[in-house]
mmCIF file of C-alpha atoms and ligand atoms in Angstrom:
data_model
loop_
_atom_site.group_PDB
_atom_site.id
_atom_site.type_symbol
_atom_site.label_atom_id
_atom_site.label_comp_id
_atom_site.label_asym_id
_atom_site.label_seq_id
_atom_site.Cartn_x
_atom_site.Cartn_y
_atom_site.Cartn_z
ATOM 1 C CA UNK Y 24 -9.480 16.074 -3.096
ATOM 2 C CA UNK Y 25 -7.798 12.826 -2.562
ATOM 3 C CA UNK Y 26 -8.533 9.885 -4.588
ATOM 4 C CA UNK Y 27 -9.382 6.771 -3.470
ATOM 5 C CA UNK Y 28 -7.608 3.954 -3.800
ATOM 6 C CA UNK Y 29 -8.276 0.239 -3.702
ATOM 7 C CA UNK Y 30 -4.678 -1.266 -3.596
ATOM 8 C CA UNK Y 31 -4.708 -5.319 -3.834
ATOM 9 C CA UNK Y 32 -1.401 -7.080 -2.615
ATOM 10 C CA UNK Y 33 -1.164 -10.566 -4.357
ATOM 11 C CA UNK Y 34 2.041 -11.492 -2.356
ATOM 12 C CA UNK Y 35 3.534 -14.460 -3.529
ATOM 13 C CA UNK Y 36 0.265 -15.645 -5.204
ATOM 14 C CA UNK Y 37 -0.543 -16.427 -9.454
ATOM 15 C CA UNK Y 38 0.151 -17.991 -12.285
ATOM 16 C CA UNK Y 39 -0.606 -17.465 -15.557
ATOM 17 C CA UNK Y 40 -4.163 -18.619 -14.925
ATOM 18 C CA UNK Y 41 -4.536 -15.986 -12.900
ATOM 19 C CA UNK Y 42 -5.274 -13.458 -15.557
ATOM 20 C CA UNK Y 43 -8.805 -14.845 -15.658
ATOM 21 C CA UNK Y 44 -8.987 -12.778 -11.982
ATOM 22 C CA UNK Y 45 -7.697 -9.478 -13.461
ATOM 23 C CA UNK Y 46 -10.079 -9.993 -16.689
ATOM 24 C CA UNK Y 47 -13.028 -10.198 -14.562
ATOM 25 C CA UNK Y 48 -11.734 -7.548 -12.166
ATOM 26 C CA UNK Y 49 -11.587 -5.161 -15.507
ATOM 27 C CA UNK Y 50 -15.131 -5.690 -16.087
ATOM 28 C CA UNK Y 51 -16.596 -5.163 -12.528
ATOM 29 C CA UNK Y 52 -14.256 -1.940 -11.585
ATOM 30 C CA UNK Y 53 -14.774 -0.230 -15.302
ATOM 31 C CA UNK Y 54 -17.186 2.888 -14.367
ATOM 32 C CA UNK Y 55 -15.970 3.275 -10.572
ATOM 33 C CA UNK Y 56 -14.609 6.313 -9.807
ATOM 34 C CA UNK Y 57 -11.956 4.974 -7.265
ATOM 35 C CA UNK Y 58 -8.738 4.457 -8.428
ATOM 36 C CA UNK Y 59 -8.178 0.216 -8.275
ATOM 37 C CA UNK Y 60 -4.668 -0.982 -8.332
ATOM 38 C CA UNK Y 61 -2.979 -5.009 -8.490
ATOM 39 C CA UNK Y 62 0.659 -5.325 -7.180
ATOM 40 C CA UNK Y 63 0.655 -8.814 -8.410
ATOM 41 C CA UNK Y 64 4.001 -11.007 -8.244
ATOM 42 C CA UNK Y 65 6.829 -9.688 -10.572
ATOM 43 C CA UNK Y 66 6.171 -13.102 -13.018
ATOM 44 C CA UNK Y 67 2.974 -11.632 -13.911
ATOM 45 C CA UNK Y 68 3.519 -7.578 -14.770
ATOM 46 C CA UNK Y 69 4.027 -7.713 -18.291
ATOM 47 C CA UNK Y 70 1.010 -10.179 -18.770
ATOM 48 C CA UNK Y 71 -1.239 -7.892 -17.206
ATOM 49 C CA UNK Y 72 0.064 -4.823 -18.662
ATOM 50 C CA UNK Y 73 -1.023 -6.487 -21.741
ATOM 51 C CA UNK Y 74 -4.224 -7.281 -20.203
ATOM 52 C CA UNK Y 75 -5.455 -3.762 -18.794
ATOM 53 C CA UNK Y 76 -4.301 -1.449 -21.739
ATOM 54 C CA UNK Y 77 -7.473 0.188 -21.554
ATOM 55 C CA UNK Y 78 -5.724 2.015 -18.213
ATOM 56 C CA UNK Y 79 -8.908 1.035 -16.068
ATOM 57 C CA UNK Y 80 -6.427 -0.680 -13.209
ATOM 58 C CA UNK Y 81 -2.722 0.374 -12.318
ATOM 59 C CA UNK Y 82 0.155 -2.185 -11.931
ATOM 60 C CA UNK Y 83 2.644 -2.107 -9.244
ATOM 61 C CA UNK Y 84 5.375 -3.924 -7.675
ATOM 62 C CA UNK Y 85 5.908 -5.332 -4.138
ATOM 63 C CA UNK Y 86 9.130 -4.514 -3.521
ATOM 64 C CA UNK Y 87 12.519 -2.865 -5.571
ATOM 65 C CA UNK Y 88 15.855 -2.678 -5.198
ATOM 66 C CA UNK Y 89 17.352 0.546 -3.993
ATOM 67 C CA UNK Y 90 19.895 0.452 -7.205
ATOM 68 C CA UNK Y 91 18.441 0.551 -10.478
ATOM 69 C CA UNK Y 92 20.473 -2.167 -11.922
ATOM 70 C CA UNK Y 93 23.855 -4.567 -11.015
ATOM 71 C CA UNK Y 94 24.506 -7.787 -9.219
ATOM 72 C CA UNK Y 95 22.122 -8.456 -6.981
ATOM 73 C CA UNK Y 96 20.732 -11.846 -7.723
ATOM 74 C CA UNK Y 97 16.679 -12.246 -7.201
ATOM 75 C CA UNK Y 98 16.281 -8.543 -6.382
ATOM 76 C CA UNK Y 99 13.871 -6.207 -8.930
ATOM 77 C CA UNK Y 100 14.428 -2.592 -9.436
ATOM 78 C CA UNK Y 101 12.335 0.046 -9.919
ATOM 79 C CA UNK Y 102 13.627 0.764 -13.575
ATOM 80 C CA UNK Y 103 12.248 -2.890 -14.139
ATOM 81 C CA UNK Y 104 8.936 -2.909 -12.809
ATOM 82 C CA UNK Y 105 8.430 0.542 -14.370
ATOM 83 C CA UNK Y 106 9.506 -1.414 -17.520
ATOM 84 C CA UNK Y 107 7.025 -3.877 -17.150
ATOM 85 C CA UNK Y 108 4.137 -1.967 -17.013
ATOM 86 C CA UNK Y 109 3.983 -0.784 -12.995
ATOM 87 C CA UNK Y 110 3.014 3.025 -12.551
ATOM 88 C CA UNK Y 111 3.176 1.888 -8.197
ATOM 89 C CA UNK Y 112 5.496 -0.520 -6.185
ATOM 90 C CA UNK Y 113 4.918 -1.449 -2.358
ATOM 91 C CA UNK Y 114 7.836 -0.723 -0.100
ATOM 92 C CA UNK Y 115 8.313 -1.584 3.593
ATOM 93 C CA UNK Y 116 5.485 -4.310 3.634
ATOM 94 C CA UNK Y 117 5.691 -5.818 7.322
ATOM 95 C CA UNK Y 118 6.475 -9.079 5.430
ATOM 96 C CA UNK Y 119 9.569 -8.024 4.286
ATOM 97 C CA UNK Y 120 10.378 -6.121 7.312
ATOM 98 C CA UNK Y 121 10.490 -9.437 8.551
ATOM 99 C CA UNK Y 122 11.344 -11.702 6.225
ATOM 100 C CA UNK Y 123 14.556 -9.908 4.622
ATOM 101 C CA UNK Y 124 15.281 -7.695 7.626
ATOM 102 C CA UNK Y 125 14.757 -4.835 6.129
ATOM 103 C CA UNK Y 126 15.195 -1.101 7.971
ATOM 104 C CA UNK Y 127 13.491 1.916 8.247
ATOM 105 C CA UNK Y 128 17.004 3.123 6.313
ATOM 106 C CA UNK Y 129 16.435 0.156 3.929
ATOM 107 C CA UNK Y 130 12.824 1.350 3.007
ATOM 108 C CA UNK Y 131 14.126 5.065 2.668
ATOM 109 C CA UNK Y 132 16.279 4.205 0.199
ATOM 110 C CA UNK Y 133 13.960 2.106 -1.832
ATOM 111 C CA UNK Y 134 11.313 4.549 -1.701
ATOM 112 C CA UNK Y 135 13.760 7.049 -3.571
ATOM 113 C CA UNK Y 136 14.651 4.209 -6.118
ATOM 114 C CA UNK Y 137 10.784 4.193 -6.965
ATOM 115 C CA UNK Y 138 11.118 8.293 -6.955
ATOM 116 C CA UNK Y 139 13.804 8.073 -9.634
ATOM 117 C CA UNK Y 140 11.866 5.617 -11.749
ATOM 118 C CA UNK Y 141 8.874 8.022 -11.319
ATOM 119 C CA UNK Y 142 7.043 5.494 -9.386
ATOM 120 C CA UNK Y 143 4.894 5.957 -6.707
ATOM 121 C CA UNK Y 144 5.705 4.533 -3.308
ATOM 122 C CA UNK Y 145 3.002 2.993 -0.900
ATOM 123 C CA UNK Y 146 5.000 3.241 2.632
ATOM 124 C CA UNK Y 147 3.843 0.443 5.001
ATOM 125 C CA UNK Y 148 3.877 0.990 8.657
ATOM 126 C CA UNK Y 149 2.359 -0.910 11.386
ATOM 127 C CA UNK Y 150 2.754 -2.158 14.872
ATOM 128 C CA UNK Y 151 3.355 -5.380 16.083
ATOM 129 C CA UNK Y 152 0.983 -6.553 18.588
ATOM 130 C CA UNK Y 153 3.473 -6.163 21.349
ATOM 131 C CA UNK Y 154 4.147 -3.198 20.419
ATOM 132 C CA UNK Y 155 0.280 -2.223 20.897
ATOM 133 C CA UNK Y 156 -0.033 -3.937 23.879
ATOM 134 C CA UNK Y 157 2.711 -2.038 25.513
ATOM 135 C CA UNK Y 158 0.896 1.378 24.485
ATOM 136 C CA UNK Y 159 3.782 1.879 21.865
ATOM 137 C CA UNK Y 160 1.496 2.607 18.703
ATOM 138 C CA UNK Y 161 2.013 5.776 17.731
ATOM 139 C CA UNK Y 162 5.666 5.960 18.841
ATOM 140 C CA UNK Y 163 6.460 2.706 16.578
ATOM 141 C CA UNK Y 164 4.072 4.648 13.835
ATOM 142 C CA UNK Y 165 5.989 7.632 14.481
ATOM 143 C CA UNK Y 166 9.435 6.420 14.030
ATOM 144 C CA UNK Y 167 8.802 4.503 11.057
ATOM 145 C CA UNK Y 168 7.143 7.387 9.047
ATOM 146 C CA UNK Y 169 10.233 9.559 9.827
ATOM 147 C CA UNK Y 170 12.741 6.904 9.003
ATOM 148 C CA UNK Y 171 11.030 5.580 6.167
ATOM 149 C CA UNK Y 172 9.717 8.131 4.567
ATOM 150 C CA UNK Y 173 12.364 10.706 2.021
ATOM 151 C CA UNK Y 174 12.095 14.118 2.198
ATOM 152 C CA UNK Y 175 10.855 14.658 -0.852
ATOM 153 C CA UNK Y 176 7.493 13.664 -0.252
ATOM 154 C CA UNK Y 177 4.671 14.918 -2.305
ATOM 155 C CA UNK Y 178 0.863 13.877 -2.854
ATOM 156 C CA UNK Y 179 1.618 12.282 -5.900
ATOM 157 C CA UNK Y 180 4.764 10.141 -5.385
ATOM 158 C CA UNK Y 181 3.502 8.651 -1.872
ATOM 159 C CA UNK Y 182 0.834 6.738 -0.396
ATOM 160 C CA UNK Y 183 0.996 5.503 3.298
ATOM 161 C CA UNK Y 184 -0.620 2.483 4.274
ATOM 162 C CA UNK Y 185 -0.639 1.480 7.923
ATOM 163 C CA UNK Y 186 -0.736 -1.893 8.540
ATOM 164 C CA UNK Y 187 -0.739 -3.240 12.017
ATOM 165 C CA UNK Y 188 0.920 -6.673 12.391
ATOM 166 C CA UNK Y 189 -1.199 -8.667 14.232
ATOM 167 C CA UNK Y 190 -3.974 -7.610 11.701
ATOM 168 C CA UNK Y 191 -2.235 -9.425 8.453
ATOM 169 C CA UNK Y 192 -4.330 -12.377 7.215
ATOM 170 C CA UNK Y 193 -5.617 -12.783 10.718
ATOM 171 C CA UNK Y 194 -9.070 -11.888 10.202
ATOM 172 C CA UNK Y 195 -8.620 -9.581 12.887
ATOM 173 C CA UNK Y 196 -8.871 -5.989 12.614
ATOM 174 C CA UNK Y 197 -8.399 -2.798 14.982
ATOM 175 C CA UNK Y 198 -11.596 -0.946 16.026
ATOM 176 C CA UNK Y 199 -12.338 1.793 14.209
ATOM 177 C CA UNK Y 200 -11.429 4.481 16.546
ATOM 178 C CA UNK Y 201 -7.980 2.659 16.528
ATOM 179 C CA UNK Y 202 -7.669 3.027 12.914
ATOM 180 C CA UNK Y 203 -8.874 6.726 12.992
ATOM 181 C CA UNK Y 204 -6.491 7.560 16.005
ATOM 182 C CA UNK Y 205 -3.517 6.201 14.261
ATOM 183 C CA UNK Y 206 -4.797 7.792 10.380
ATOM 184 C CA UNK Y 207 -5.158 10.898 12.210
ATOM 185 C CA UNK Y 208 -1.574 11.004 13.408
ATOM 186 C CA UNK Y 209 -0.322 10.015 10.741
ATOM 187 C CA UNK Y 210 -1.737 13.075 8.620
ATOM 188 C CA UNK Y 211 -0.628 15.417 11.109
ATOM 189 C CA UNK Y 212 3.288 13.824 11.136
ATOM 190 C CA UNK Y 213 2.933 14.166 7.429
ATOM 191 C CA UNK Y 214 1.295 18.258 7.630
ATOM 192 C CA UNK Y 215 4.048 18.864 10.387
ATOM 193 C CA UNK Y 216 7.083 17.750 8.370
ATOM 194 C CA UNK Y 217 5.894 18.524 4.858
ATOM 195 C CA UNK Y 218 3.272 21.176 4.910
ATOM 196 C CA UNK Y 219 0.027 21.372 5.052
ATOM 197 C CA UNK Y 220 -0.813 21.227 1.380
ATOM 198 C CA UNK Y 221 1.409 18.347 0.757
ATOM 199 C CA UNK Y 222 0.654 16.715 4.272
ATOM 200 C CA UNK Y 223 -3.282 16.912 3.332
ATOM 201 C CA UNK Y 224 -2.752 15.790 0.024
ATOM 202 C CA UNK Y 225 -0.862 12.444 0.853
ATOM 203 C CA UNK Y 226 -3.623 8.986 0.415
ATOM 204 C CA UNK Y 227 -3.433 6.743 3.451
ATOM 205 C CA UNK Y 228 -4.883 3.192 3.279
ATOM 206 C CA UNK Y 229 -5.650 1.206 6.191
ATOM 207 C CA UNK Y 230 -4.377 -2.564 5.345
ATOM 208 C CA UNK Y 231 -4.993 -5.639 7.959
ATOM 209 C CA UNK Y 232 -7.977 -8.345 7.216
ATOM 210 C CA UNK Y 233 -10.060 -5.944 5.176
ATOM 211 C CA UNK Y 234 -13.038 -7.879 3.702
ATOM 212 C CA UNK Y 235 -16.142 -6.830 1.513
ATOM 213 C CA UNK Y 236 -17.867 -6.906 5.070
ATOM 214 C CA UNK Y 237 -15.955 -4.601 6.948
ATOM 215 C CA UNK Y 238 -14.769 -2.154 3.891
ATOM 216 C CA UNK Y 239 -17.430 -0.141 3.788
ATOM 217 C CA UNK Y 240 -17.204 0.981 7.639
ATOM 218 C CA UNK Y 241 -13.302 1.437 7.643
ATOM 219 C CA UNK Y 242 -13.663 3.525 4.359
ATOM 220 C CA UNK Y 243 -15.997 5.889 7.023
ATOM 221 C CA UNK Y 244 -13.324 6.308 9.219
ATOM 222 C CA UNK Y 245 -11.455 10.055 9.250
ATOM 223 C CA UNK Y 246 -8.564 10.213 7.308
ATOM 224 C CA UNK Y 247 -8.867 6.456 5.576
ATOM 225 C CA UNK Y 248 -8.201 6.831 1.492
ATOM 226 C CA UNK Y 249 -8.584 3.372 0.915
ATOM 227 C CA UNK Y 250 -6.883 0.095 1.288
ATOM 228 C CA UNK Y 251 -4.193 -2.259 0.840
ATOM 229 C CA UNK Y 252 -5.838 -5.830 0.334
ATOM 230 C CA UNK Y 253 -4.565 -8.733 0.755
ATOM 231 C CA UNK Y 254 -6.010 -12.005 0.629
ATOM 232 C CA UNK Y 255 -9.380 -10.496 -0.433
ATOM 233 C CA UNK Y 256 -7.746 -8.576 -3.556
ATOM 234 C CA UNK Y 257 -6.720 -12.455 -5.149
ATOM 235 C CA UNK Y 258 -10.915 -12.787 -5.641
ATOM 236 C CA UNK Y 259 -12.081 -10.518 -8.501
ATOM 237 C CA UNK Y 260 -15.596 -10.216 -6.971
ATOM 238 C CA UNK Y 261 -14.601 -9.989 -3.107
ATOM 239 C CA UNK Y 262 -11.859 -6.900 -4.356
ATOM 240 C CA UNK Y 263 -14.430 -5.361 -6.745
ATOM 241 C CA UNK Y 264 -16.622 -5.193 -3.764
ATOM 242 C CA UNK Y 265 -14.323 -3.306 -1.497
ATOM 243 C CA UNK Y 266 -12.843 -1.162 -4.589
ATOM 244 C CA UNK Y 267 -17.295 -0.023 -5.031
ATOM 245 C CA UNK Y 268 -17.298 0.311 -1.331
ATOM 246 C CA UNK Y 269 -15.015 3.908 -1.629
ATOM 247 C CA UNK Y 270 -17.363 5.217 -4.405
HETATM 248 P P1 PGA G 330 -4.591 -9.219 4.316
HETATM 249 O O1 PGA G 330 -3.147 -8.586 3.970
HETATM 250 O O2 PGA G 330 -5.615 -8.353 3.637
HETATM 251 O O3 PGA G 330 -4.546 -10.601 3.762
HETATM 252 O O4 PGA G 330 -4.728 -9.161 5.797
HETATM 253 C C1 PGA G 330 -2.958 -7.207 3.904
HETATM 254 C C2 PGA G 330 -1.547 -6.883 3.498
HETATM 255 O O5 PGA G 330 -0.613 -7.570 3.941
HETATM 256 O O6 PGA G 330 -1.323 -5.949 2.701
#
């Protein structure tokens, strides 16, 4: 049985004041059975950790550095986010995709750093919109899960998240036998290349405008674990809502 997971993506969002989110977050998610996790911005990891001893919501990063330490101004590794209290990091996010360029190689490599830490690694993939358009979707999907994703895949070190594009703080999302086409190729890349057991035992979020209204018919779609939240997960009661929606 796969666990659900509620993954909330703060992006470059908090302060310190913040922590009044992740207190009241702690109280609504206590008795849920799904698994609730903040990747909040590196500032505010240690903070938290303090905050959420209890263990009732995981900590991870949104990005690492494929080297574990050395001179690479601004960039985090995985031995420090581990350090500070994160048991996940995101890698591959379309953002930074984007933003900092980075490669199917690039992700690879930073998905082992997280390994070696004993991290686990949520894997974004996603098309662009183009990319849909043009029919491209599961080819795009396809390519980045085998570039992407190590070899030494198992259950519990990865989570995929797919994460089309055009559906990033749009407020637009796929229909739901778009999300269940691509979830269901995705577990069959994953059964193909790593064996069934390991294949069926890999989580895969759907991420892209999910919203307390719309979680709860997403989380019925075949082969959709959970989510990766964005601008919903910032709200305690709005990300509280979606986490209860996978019980
Ligand atoms: P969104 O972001 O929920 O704000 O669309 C999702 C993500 O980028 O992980």
């Amino acid at each position: 049985m796969r666990r659900k997971l509620a993954a909330g993506n703060w992006k470059m969002n908090g302060l310190s004041a913040s922590l009044t989110e992740t207190a009241a977050l702690l109280a609504q998610v206590s008795d849920i059975r799904a698994e609730v996790l903040i990747c909040p911005p590196a500032t505010l990891l240690a903070p938290m950790a303090a905050q959420v001893r209890t263990g009732a919501l995981a900590l991870g990063g949104q990005d690492c550095h494929p080297a574990s330490s050395g001179a690479h101004t601004g960039d985090i590794s995985a031995q420090m986010l581990r350090d500070a209290g994160a048991t996940y990091v995101i890698v591959g996010h379309s953002e930074r995709r984007a933003d900092h360029a980075e490669t199917d190689s690039m992700v690879r490599s930073k998905t082992e750093a997280a390994w070696a830490e004993g991290l686990r690694a949520i894997v974004c993939v996603g098309e662009t919109e183009a990319e849909r358009d043009a029919d491209n979707t599961l080819a795009i999907i396809g390519g980045q899960l085998a570039g992407s994703v190590p070899d030494q895949a198992t259950g519990e070190n990865l989570v995929v998240a797919y994460e089309p594009v055009w559906a990033i703080g749009t407020g637009r999302t796929p229909t739901l036998d778009q999300i269940g086409e691509v979830h269901d190729f995705i577990r069959s890349r994953l059964e193909k290349r790593f064996g069934e057991g390991v294949g069926r035992s890999v989580r895969l979020l759907y991420g892209g405008s999910v919203k307390p209204g719309n979680a709860a018919e997403i989380f019925g779609v075949s082969n959709v674990d959970g989510a990766l939240v964005g601008g919903a997960s910032l709200k305690a009661s709005d990300f509280s809502a979606i986490a209860t929606a996978l019980d």
